[in-house]
């Protein structure tokens, strides 16, 4: 019996020692220690070479090293990383590997020959995206049957093969109301649309059902009340989106910037500086494995920047010469004619004297334009967020480009014929939608540029 007890004790002690040693080496391995002829040597970091799609080649300092997705141990320092895959644009970036930390590539590879698919065949006039990014309203004027001409809403989340086959007609043209001559403004919740006609008539239409001509009603006299309700709703939404941003950045956004747009994940802000100003360092405590890309904290008027509230990093995206803008926009707005309680509108700024602009302008067209620009940058500038919040879309007269939020990997996605006034992403990032007119005799149609 005593002999068995001794054996059990020896086994227990051996198992305990094994667990302790195993745990020790596991922790050391995770922290970057590796065995050498001199014993365990510290000072490696991890490169998580991941990409979408997977299975791409990973080059480190121009040497083919592995394929995605893989994790590689590297001595701390700077490395030139390239990720290549046949049929896709090469992704490249200089990354800094830090000891005991994991640096991820998060490389999205875009196709070199994206497919171009027509989404409409009878024309698409005045395409207007909804605030939630899931719908587009447009008009049709040249359908084979006159009853098919009118206003349509397409749900982008359904990922259709053809808008003509799945778009819902919500109103028909009538002798009194030709929707091809109207402009459209969505409600903040994407459930209603104001159709504004040249004769100053304004119809409020439901976006999720057919609106019979007998129910058309001019709501021009109700617009002040409608606008106030919409502005209040937008203010509440924006306040929620911005609650986690540093106070200094909110002050910059409301006092020293225009064309300000929050990323879909509410972690970043795209903005155009209007004043020279320097963003102080360490607005938030440092986070491990933050981006090591060069940032720009000295702002120049006219330049576009992205501020990342999660990592306290500010990146230059476009210079003043590269940006095209019209109009002016601010983040949160106060209506001086119909004051809204400060508790509902005010941002947590250090000063309550920030020059905040109202969405409600001096005229109905001006007000409608301000609401439209609140929903999407396409009405005021040539840059907008990509749905993943990691990229932005830049439109020029000759091409459609995509760039990472830190200013790297600008890639031309498409450079054929298109209308630069309308380029818009699918909510899942699988496609870009634009207007293309291949023949002078045909109306412009919506086309999808497939990215995935």
CSV table of C-alpha atoms in Angstrom, one decimal:
chain,number,residue,atom,x,y,z
A,1,UNK,CA,0.0,0.0,0.0
A,2,UNK,CA,2.8,2.4,0.9
A,3,UNK,CA,4.6,1.5,-2.3
A,4,UNK,CA,1.4,2.4,-4.3
A,5,UNK,CA,1.1,5.7,-2.5
A,6,UNK,CA,4.7,6.6,-3.3
A,7,UNK,CA,4.1,5.7,-7.0
A,8,UNK,CA,0.9,7.9,-7.0
A,9,UNK,CA,2.8,10.8,-5.4
A,10,UNK,CA,5.6,10.5,-7.9
A,11,UNK,CA,3.1,10.6,-10.8
A,12,UNK,CA,1.3,13.6,-9.3
A,13,UNK,CA,4.6,15.5,-8.8
A,14,UNK,CA,5.7,14.6,-12.4
A,15,UNK,CA,2.4,15.7,-13.9
A,16,UNK,CA,2.4,19.0,-11.9
A,17,UNK,CA,6.0,19.7,-13.1
A,18,UNK,CA,5.0,18.9,-16.7
A,19,UNK,CA,2.0,21.2,-16.5
A,20,UNK,CA,4.1,24.0,-15.0
A,21,UNK,CA,6.8,23.7,-17.6
A,22,UNK,CA,4.3,23.4,-20.4
A,23,UNK,CA,2.4,26.5,-19.3
A,24,UNK,CA,5.7,28.4,-18.9
A,25,UNK,CA,6.9,27.5,-22.5
A,26,UNK,CA,3.4,28.2,-23.9
A,27,UNK,CA,3.3,31.7,-22.4
A,28,UNK,CA,6.9,32.4,-23.5
A,29,UNK,CA,6.0,31.2,-27.0
A,30,UNK,CA,3.0,33.5,-27.2
A,31,UNK,CA,5.2,36.4,-26.0
A,32,UNK,CA,7.6,35.8,-28.8
A,33,UNK,CA,10.3,33.7,-27.2
A,34,UNK,CA,11.9,31.1,-29.5
A,35,UNK,CA,14.5,28.3,-28.9
A,36,UNK,CA,18.0,29.0,-30.2
A,37,UNK,CA,21.4,27.5,-29.4
A,38,UNK,CA,21.7,30.1,-26.6
A,39,UNK,CA,18.4,29.0,-25.1
A,40,UNK,CA,15.0,30.8,-25.3
A,41,UNK,CA,15.5,34.2,-27.0
A,42,UNK,CA,13.0,36.9,-26.7
A,43,UNK,CA,12.1,39.7,-29.2
A,44,UNK,CA,9.8,38.4,-31.9
A,45,UNK,CA,6.3,39.6,-32.9
A,46,UNK,CA,3.6,38.0,-34.9
A,47,UNK,CA,2.4,38.9,-38.4
A,48,UNK,CA,-1.1,37.6,-39.0
A,49,UNK,CA,-1.1,37.6,-42.8
A,50,UNK,CA,-4.8,37.4,-43.6
A,51,UNK,CA,-6.7,38.4,-46.7
A,52,UNK,CA,-10.0,38.3,-48.4
A,53,UNK,CA,-10.2,36.1,-50.5
A,54,UNK,CA,-7.9,33.6,-48.9
A,55,UNK,CA,-5.1,31.7,-50.5
A,56,UNK,CA,-3.0,34.6,-51.6
A,57,UNK,CA,0.8,34.7,-51.7
A,58,UNK,CA,2.6,36.6,-49.0
A,59,UNK,CA,5.9,38.3,-49.8
A,60,UNK,CA,8.0,39.7,-47.0
A,61,UNK,CA,10.7,42.0,-48.2
A,62,UNK,CA,10.1,40.7,-51.7
A,63,UNK,CA,10.6,37.0,-50.6
A,64,UNK,CA,7.7,34.6,-51.0
A,65,UNK,CA,7.2,33.4,-47.5
A,66,UNK,CA,3.8,31.8,-47.0
A,67,UNK,CA,0.1,32.0,-48.1
A,68,UNK,CA,-2.8,33.6,-46.4
A,69,UNK,CA,-4.2,32.9,-43.8
A,70,UNK,CA,-1.1,32.3,-41.7
A,71,UNK,CA,0.8,33.6,-38.7
A,72,UNK,CA,4.5,34.3,-38.9
A,73,UNK,CA,7.1,35.1,-36.2
A,74,UNK,CA,9.3,38.1,-37.1
A,75,UNK,CA,12.0,40.0,-35.4
A,76,UNK,CA,10.7,43.5,-34.5
A,77,UNK,CA,11.2,46.1,-37.2
A,78,UNK,CA,9.8,47.4,-40.4
A,79,UNK,CA,8.9,45.0,-43.2
A,80,UNK,CA,7.6,45.5,-46.8
A,81,UNK,CA,4.6,43.2,-47.1
A,82,UNK,CA,3.0,42.3,-50.4
A,83,UNK,CA,0.0,40.0,-50.8
A,84,UNK,CA,-0.7,38.8,-54.4
A,85,UNK,CA,-3.3,36.6,-56.0
A,86,UNK,CA,-4.0,36.0,-59.6
A,87,UNK,CA,-6.9,38.1,-60.9
A,88,UNK,CA,-6.6,40.6,-58.1
A,89,UNK,CA,-4.8,43.9,-57.5
A,90,UNK,CA,-1.6,43.5,-55.3
A,91,UNK,CA,-1.9,44.7,-51.7
A,92,UNK,CA,1.2,46.2,-50.2
A,93,UNK,CA,2.1,48.1,-47.1
A,94,UNK,CA,5.0,48.8,-44.8
A,95,UNK,CA,4.2,47.3,-41.5
A,96,UNK,CA,6.1,47.7,-38.2
A,97,UNK,CA,6.3,44.5,-36.1
A,98,UNK,CA,6.5,45.0,-32.4
A,99,UNK,CA,7.7,42.4,-29.9
A,100,UNK,CA,5.0,40.4,-28.2
A,101,UNK,CA,2.2,42.0,-30.3
A,102,UNK,CA,0.2,40.7,-33.3
A,103,UNK,CA,0.1,42.8,-36.4
A,104,UNK,CA,-2.7,42.0,-38.9
A,105,UNK,CA,-2.7,42.7,-42.6
A,106,UNK,CA,-6.5,42.6,-43.1
A,107,UNK,CA,-5.9,42.8,-46.8
A,108,UNK,CA,-9.0,43.1,-49.0
A,109,UNK,CA,-8.0,42.2,-52.6
A,110,UNK,CA,-10.1,43.8,-55.4
A,111,UNK,CA,-10.4,42.1,-58.8
A,112,UNK,CA,-8.4,43.4,-61.7
A,113,UNK,CA,-11.2,42.7,-64.1
A,114,UNK,CA,-14.5,43.2,-62.3
A,115,UNK,CA,-17.6,42.2,-64.2
A,116,UNK,CA,-20.0,44.9,-65.4
A,117,UNK,CA,-23.7,43.9,-65.2
A,118,UNK,CA,-26.6,46.0,-66.4
A,119,UNK,CA,-29.2,46.4,-63.7
A,120,UNK,CA,-31.8,48.4,-65.7
A,121,UNK,CA,-32.7,48.3,-69.4
A,122,UNK,CA,-35.3,51.1,-69.7
A,123,UNK,CA,-33.3,53.8,-68.1
A,124,UNK,CA,-32.8,55.1,-64.5
A,125,UNK,CA,-33.3,58.8,-63.8
A,126,UNK,CA,-32.3,60.6,-60.6
A,127,UNK,CA,-31.1,57.6,-58.6
A,128,UNK,CA,-31.1,58.5,-54.9
A,129,UNK,CA,-29.9,56.3,-52.1
A,130,UNK,CA,-31.7,56.0,-48.8
A,131,UNK,CA,-30.1,57.0,-45.5
A,132,UNK,CA,-29.7,53.4,-44.4
A,133,UNK,CA,-27.9,52.5,-47.6
A,134,UNK,CA,-30.2,49.6,-48.4
A,135,UNK,CA,-32.4,51.2,-51.0
A,136,UNK,CA,-32.3,53.3,-54.2
A,137,UNK,CA,-35.2,55.3,-55.6
A,138,UNK,CA,-35.2,56.1,-59.3
A,139,UNK,CA,-37.5,56.9,-62.1
A,140,UNK,CA,-38.2,55.1,-65.4
A,141,UNK,CA,-39.3,57.1,-68.5
A,142,UNK,CA,-39.0,54.8,-71.5
A,143,UNK,CA,-40.7,51.6,-70.5
A,144,UNK,CA,-42.7,49.7,-73.3
A,145,UNK,CA,-46.0,50.3,-71.4
A,146,UNK,CA,-46.8,53.8,-70.1
A,147,UNK,CA,-48.1,52.3,-66.8
A,148,UNK,CA,-44.5,51.1,-66.1
A,149,UNK,CA,-43.1,54.6,-66.2
A,150,UNK,CA,-42.8,56.2,-62.8
A,151,UNK,CA,-41.1,55.8,-59.5
A,152,UNK,CA,-39.3,52.6,-58.4
A,153,UNK,CA,-37.6,51.5,-55.2
A,154,UNK,CA,-34.9,48.8,-55.2
A,155,UNK,CA,-33.9,47.0,-52.0
A,156,UNK,CA,-30.1,46.5,-52.4
A,157,UNK,CA,-29.9,44.1,-49.6
A,158,UNK,CA,-31.7,41.5,-51.8
A,159,UNK,CA,-28.7,41.4,-54.0
A,160,UNK,CA,-30.7,41.1,-57.2
A,161,UNK,CA,-29.5,40.0,-60.7
A,162,UNK,CA,-31.6,42.7,-62.3
A,163,UNK,CA,-33.2,45.8,-60.8
A,164,UNK,CA,-35.9,45.7,-63.5
A,165,UNK,CA,-37.0,42.2,-62.3
A,166,UNK,CA,-37.1,43.0,-58.6
A,167,UNK,CA,-37.6,46.8,-58.2
A,168,UNK,CA,-40.9,47.8,-56.8
A,169,UNK,CA,-42.9,50.5,-58.5
A,170,UNK,CA,-44.3,52.8,-55.9
A,171,UNK,CA,-45.9,55.4,-58.1
A,172,UNK,CA,-46.9,55.9,-61.8
A,173,UNK,CA,-46.5,59.0,-63.9
A,174,UNK,CA,-49.7,61.0,-64.4
A,175,UNK,CA,-50.5,64.0,-66.5
A,176,UNK,CA,-50.1,66.1,-63.4
A,177,UNK,CA,-47.1,64.4,-61.9
A,178,UNK,CA,-44.2,63.4,-64.1
A,179,UNK,CA,-41.7,61.9,-61.6
A,180,UNK,CA,-38.9,62.2,-64.2
A,181,UNK,CA,-39.0,65.9,-63.5
A,182,UNK,CA,-38.9,65.6,-59.7
A,183,UNK,CA,-36.0,65.3,-57.2
A,184,UNK,CA,-36.2,63.0,-54.2
A,185,UNK,CA,-35.4,63.2,-50.5
A,186,UNK,CA,-35.7,60.4,-48.1
A,187,UNK,CA,-36.9,60.5,-44.5
A,188,UNK,CA,-34.2,59.7,-41.9
A,189,UNK,CA,-35.7,56.3,-41.3
A,190,UNK,CA,-35.8,55.4,-45.0
A,191,UNK,CA,-39.6,54.8,-44.9
A,192,UNK,CA,-40.8,57.8,-46.8
A,193,UNK,CA,-39.8,60.0,-49.8
A,194,UNK,CA,-40.5,63.6,-50.6
A,195,UNK,CA,-40.9,64.1,-54.4
A,196,UNK,CA,-40.4,67.7,-55.3
A,197,UNK,CA,-41.6,69.0,-58.6
A,198,UNK,CA,-40.6,72.2,-60.6
A,199,UNK,CA,-44.0,73.7,-59.9
A,200,UNK,CA,-43.1,73.7,-56.2
A,201,UNK,CA,-45.5,70.8,-55.4
A,202,UNK,CA,-44.2,68.3,-52.8
A,203,UNK,CA,-45.6,64.8,-52.5
A,204,UNK,CA,-44.9,62.6,-49.4
A,205,UNK,CA,-44.8,59.0,-50.6
A,206,UNK,CA,-44.5,55.7,-48.7
A,207,UNK,CA,-41.4,53.8,-49.8
A,208,UNK,CA,-42.7,50.3,-49.0
A,209,UNK,CA,-45.9,50.2,-51.0
A,210,UNK,CA,-47.6,51.5,-54.1
A,211,UNK,CA,-48.9,55.0,-53.9
A,212,UNK,CA,-52.1,55.4,-55.9
A,213,UNK,CA,-52.5,58.7,-57.8
A,214,UNK,CA,-55.8,59.3,-56.1
A,215,UNK,CA,-53.9,59.4,-52.8
A,216,UNK,CA,-51.3,62.0,-53.9
A,217,UNK,CA,-51.4,65.0,-51.6
A,218,UNK,CA,-49.4,68.2,-51.7
A,219,UNK,CA,-47.7,68.5,-48.3
A,220,UNK,CA,-45.8,71.7,-48.9
A,221,UNK,CA,-47.7,73.4,-46.1
A,222,UNK,CA,-46.7,70.6,-43.7
A,223,UNK,CA,-43.0,70.7,-44.6
A,224,UNK,CA,-41.9,72.9,-41.7
A,225,UNK,CA,-43.3,70.4,-39.2
A,226,UNK,CA,-41.9,67.5,-41.1
A,227,UNK,CA,-38.5,69.0,-41.4
A,228,UNK,CA,-38.4,69.8,-37.7
A,229,UNK,CA,-39.3,66.2,-36.8
A,230,UNK,CA,-36.6,64.8,-39.3
A,231,UNK,CA,-34.0,67.2,-37.9
A,232,UNK,CA,-34.7,66.1,-34.4
A,233,UNK,CA,-34.4,62.4,-35.4
A,234,UNK,CA,-31.1,63.0,-37.2
A,235,UNK,CA,-29.7,64.9,-34.2
A,236,UNK,CA,-30.5,62.1,-31.9
A,237,UNK,CA,-28.9,59.6,-34.2
A,238,UNK,CA,-25.7,61.6,-34.7
A,239,UNK,CA,-25.4,62.2,-30.9
A,240,UNK,CA,-25.4,58.5,-30.4
A,241,UNK,CA,-22.9,57.9,-33.1
A,242,UNK,CA,-20.5,60.5,-31.7
A,243,UNK,CA,-20.7,59.8,-28.0
A,244,UNK,CA,-17.4,57.8,-27.9
A,245,UNK,CA,-15.3,60.4,-29.8
A,246,UNK,CA,-12.8,62.6,-27.9
A,247,UNK,CA,-14.2,66.0,-27.1
A,248,UNK,CA,-11.4,67.7,-29.0
A,249,UNK,CA,-12.3,65.8,-32.2
A,250,UNK,CA,-16.0,66.8,-31.8
A,251,UNK,CA,-14.9,70.4,-31.5
A,252,UNK,CA,-12.8,70.1,-34.6
A,253,UNK,CA,-15.7,68.5,-36.5
A,254,UNK,CA,-18.2,71.3,-35.5
A,255,UNK,CA,-15.9,74.3,-35.6
A,256,UNK,CA,-13.0,73.5,-38.0
A,257,UNK,CA,-14.4,71.1,-40.6
A,258,UNK,CA,-17.1,70.6,-43.2
A,259,UNK,CA,-18.4,67.6,-45.1
A,260,UNK,CA,-18.2,65.4,-42.0
A,261,UNK,CA,-19.3,61.8,-42.2
A,262,UNK,CA,-19.2,59.0,-39.6
A,263,UNK,CA,-18.1,55.6,-40.8
A,264,UNK,CA,-20.8,52.8,-40.9
A,265,UNK,CA,-19.3,51.2,-37.7
A,266,UNK,CA,-19.3,54.6,-35.9
A,267,UNK,CA,-15.6,54.3,-35.1
A,268,UNK,CA,-14.1,56.8,-37.6
A,269,UNK,CA,-14.9,60.2,-39.0
A,270,UNK,CA,-14.2,61.4,-42.5
A,271,UNK,CA,-14.0,65.2,-42.7
A,272,UNK,CA,-12.6,68.1,-44.6
A,273,UNK,CA,-10.6,70.6,-42.6
A,274,UNK,CA,-11.4,74.3,-42.9
A,275,UNK,CA,-8.7,75.7,-40.6
A,276,UNK,CA,-5.1,75.0,-39.7
A,277,UNK,CA,-5.1,73.2,-36.4
A,278,UNK,CA,-3.1,70.6,-34.6
A,279,UNK,CA,-4.7,67.5,-33.0
A,280,UNK,CA,-2.9,66.9,-29.7
A,281,UNK,CA,-1.3,63.5,-29.1
A,282,UNK,CA,-2.8,60.9,-26.8
A,283,UNK,CA,-6.4,62.0,-26.8
A,284,UNK,CA,-7.2,58.5,-25.5
A,285,UNK,CA,-4.9,56.0,-23.8
A,286,UNK,CA,-2.6,54.1,-26.2
A,287,UNK,CA,-4.0,50.7,-27.4
A,288,UNK,CA,-1.8,47.7,-28.2
A,289,UNK,CA,-1.1,46.8,-31.8
A,290,UNK,CA,-2.4,50.0,-33.1
A,291,UNK,CA,-1.8,51.1,-36.7
A,292,UNK,CA,1.8,52.1,-37.4
A,293,UNK,CA,1.1,53.9,-40.6
A,294,UNK,CA,2.3,57.5,-40.8
A,295,UNK,CA,-0.4,59.9,-39.6
A,296,UNK,CA,-1.0,63.6,-40.0
A,297,UNK,CA,-2.2,65.6,-37.0
A,298,UNK,CA,-1.4,69.0,-38.4
A,299,UNK,CA,-4.5,69.9,-40.4
A,300,UNK,CA,-4.5,72.0,-43.6
A,301,UNK,CA,-7.6,73.7,-45.0
A,302,UNK,CA,-9.3,71.8,-47.9
A,303,UNK,CA,-7.6,68.5,-47.1
A,304,UNK,CA,-9.7,65.4,-46.3
A,305,UNK,CA,-8.8,63.3,-43.3
A,306,UNK,CA,-10.0,60.2,-41.4
A,307,UNK,CA,-9.8,60.2,-37.6
A,308,UNK,CA,-9.9,56.7,-36.0
A,309,UNK,CA,-11.4,57.1,-32.5
A,310,UNK,CA,-10.5,53.5,-31.6
A,311,UNK,CA,-6.8,54.0,-32.0
A,312,UNK,CA,-6.5,57.9,-31.9
A,313,UNK,CA,-4.9,58.1,-35.3
A,314,UNK,CA,-5.5,60.7,-38.0
A,315,UNK,CA,-4.7,60.0,-41.6
A,316,UNK,CA,-4.6,62.3,-44.7
A,317,UNK,CA,-6.8,60.9,-47.5
A,318,UNK,CA,-7.1,63.6,-50.1
A,319,UNK,CA,-5.3,66.9,-50.6
A,320,UNK,CA,-7.3,70.1,-51.4
A,321,UNK,CA,-6.3,69.7,-55.1
A,322,UNK,CA,-7.5,66.1,-55.3
A,323,UNK,CA,-10.9,66.8,-53.6
A,324,UNK,CA,-14.0,68.1,-55.4
A,325,UNK,CA,-16.7,69.6,-53.3
A,326,UNK,CA,-19.8,71.8,-53.4
A,327,UNK,CA,-21.9,73.0,-50.6
A,328,UNK,CA,-21.1,72.8,-46.9
A,329,UNK,CA,-22.1,70.5,-44.2
A,330,UNK,CA,-21.8,70.1,-40.5
A,331,UNK,CA,-22.3,67.2,-38.2
A,332,UNK,CA,-25.1,68.2,-35.7
A,333,UNK,CA,-27.5,71.0,-36.3
A,334,UNK,CA,-29.6,73.4,-34.3
A,335,UNK,CA,-32.6,75.2,-35.6
A,336,UNK,CA,-32.6,78.8,-34.3
A,337,UNK,CA,-36.1,79.5,-35.5
A,338,UNK,CA,-37.7,76.5,-33.8
A,339,UNK,CA,-35.4,75.8,-30.9
A,340,UNK,CA,-35.0,72.2,-29.8
A,341,UNK,CA,-34.1,71.6,-26.1
A,342,UNK,CA,-30.3,71.6,-25.8
A,343,UNK,CA,-30.4,68.3,-24.0
A,344,UNK,CA,-31.7,66.7,-27.2
A,345,UNK,CA,-29.3,68.3,-29.6
A,346,UNK,CA,-26.1,69.4,-27.9
A,347,UNK,CA,-22.9,67.4,-28.2
A,348,UNK,CA,-20.7,66.9,-25.2
A,349,UNK,CA,-18.4,69.7,-26.2
A,350,UNK,CA,-16.3,71.9,-23.9
A,351,UNK,CA,-18.0,75.0,-25.3
A,352,UNK,CA,-21.7,75.4,-26.0
A,353,UNK,CA,-21.0,78.3,-28.3
A,354,UNK,CA,-20.0,76.0,-31.3
A,355,UNK,CA,-21.3,77.5,-34.6
A,356,UNK,CA,-23.8,74.7,-35.4
A,357,UNK,CA,-25.8,75.0,-38.6
A,358,UNK,CA,-29.4,74.0,-39.1
A,359,UNK,CA,-30.6,71.6,-41.8
A,360,UNK,CA,-33.6,73.9,-42.2
A,361,UNK,CA,-32.6,76.5,-44.8
A,362,UNK,CA,-34.2,79.6,-46.2
A,363,UNK,CA,-36.0,77.7,-48.9
A,364,UNK,CA,-37.5,74.3,-49.4
A,365,UNK,CA,-34.9,73.3,-52.1
A,366,UNK,CA,-32.1,74.4,-49.8
A,367,UNK,CA,-33.5,72.4,-46.9
A,368,UNK,CA,-34.0,69.3,-49.1
A,369,UNK,CA,-30.4,69.5,-50.3
A,370,UNK,CA,-29.1,69.8,-46.8
A,371,UNK,CA,-31.0,66.7,-45.7
A,372,UNK,CA,-29.6,64.8,-48.8
A,373,UNK,CA,-26.1,65.8,-48.0
A,374,UNK,CA,-26.6,64.7,-44.4
A,375,UNK,CA,-27.4,61.2,-45.7
A,376,UNK,CA,-24.6,60.7,-48.2
A,377,UNK,CA,-21.4,62.5,-49.3
A,378,UNK,CA,-22.1,61.9,-53.0
A,379,UNK,CA,-24.1,65.2,-53.1
A,380,UNK,CA,-21.2,67.4,-52.0
A,381,UNK,CA,-17.8,65.6,-52.6
A,382,UNK,CA,-16.1,62.8,-54.5
A,383,UNK,CA,-15.2,60.7,-51.5
A,384,UNK,CA,-17.5,58.4,-49.4
A,385,UNK,CA,-17.3,55.4,-47.0
A,386,UNK,CA,-17.1,51.9,-48.2
A,387,UNK,CA,-19.5,49.7,-46.1
A,388,UNK,CA,-16.7,47.9,-44.3
A,389,UNK,CA,-15.5,51.1,-42.6
A,390,UNK,CA,-12.0,50.1,-43.6
A,391,UNK,CA,-12.0,51.6,-47.1
A,392,UNK,CA,-13.3,54.7,-48.9
A,393,UNK,CA,-14.5,55.3,-52.4
A,394,UNK,CA,-12.9,58.1,-54.4
A,395,UNK,CA,-14.5,59.2,-57.7
A,396,UNK,CA,-12.8,61.2,-60.4
A,397,UNK,CA,-13.9,62.1,-63.8
A,398,UNK,CA,-12.0,59.1,-65.2
A,399,UNK,CA,-12.0,56.4,-62.6
A,400,UNK,CA,-13.5,54.9,-59.5
A,401,UNK,CA,-10.9,54.2,-56.9
A,402,UNK,CA,-10.9,52.5,-53.5
A,403,UNK,CA,-8.4,53.4,-50.7
A,404,UNK,CA,-7.8,52.2,-47.2
A,405,UNK,CA,-8.8,54.5,-44.4
A,406,UNK,CA,-5.1,55.1,-43.5
A,407,UNK,CA,-4.4,56.5,-47.0
A,408,UNK,CA,-2.7,53.4,-48.4
A,409,UNK,CA,-3.5,51.0,-51.2
A,410,UNK,CA,-5.4,53.3,-53.5
A,411,UNK,CA,-6.6,51.1,-56.3
A,412,UNK,CA,-8.5,51.9,-59.5
A,413,UNK,CA,-11.5,49.6,-59.6
A,414,UNK,CA,-13.0,50.9,-62.8
A,415,UNK,CA,-12.0,53.4,-65.5
A,416,UNK,CA,-14.5,52.9,-68.3
A,417,UNK,CA,-17.5,55.1,-69.1
A,418,UNK,CA,-19.6,56.1,-66.2
A,419,UNK,CA,-21.4,59.1,-64.6
A,420,UNK,CA,-19.2,60.3,-61.7
A,421,UNK,CA,-22.2,62.1,-60.1
A,422,UNK,CA,-23.6,58.7,-59.0
A,423,UNK,CA,-21.4,56.0,-57.6
A,424,UNK,CA,-22.7,54.0,-54.7
A,425,UNK,CA,-21.8,50.8,-52.9
A,426,UNK,CA,-24.0,47.8,-52.1
A,427,UNK,CA,-24.5,47.5,-48.4
A,428,UNK,CA,-22.5,44.3,-48.2
A,429,UNK,CA,-19.6,45.8,-50.3
A,430,UNK,CA,-20.0,43.2,-53.0
A,431,UNK,CA,-20.7,45.7,-55.8
A,432,UNK,CA,-20.6,49.3,-56.8
A,433,UNK,CA,-23.5,50.9,-58.6
A,434,UNK,CA,-23.1,53.7,-61.2
A,435,UNK,CA,-24.9,55.1,-64.2
A,436,UNK,CA,-23.5,54.3,-67.7
A,437,UNK,CA,-24.8,55.6,-71.1
A,438,UNK,CA,-23.2,53.7,-73.9
A,439,UNK,CA,-25.2,55.3,-76.7
A,440,UNK,CA,-26.4,58.9,-77.2
A,441,UNK,CA,-29.8,57.5,-78.3
A,442,UNK,CA,-30.4,55.5,-75.1
A,443,UNK,CA,-31.0,56.7,-71.5
A,444,UNK,CA,-28.4,56.1,-68.8
A,445,UNK,CA,-28.9,52.8,-67.0
A,446,UNK,CA,-27.7,51.5,-63.6
A,447,UNK,CA,-24.8,49.1,-63.8
A,448,UNK,CA,-23.2,46.9,-61.1
A,449,UNK,CA,-19.4,46.6,-60.9
A,450,UNK,CA,-18.9,43.3,-59.1
A,451,UNK,CA,-16.1,43.3,-56.5
A,452,UNK,CA,-16.7,39.9,-54.9
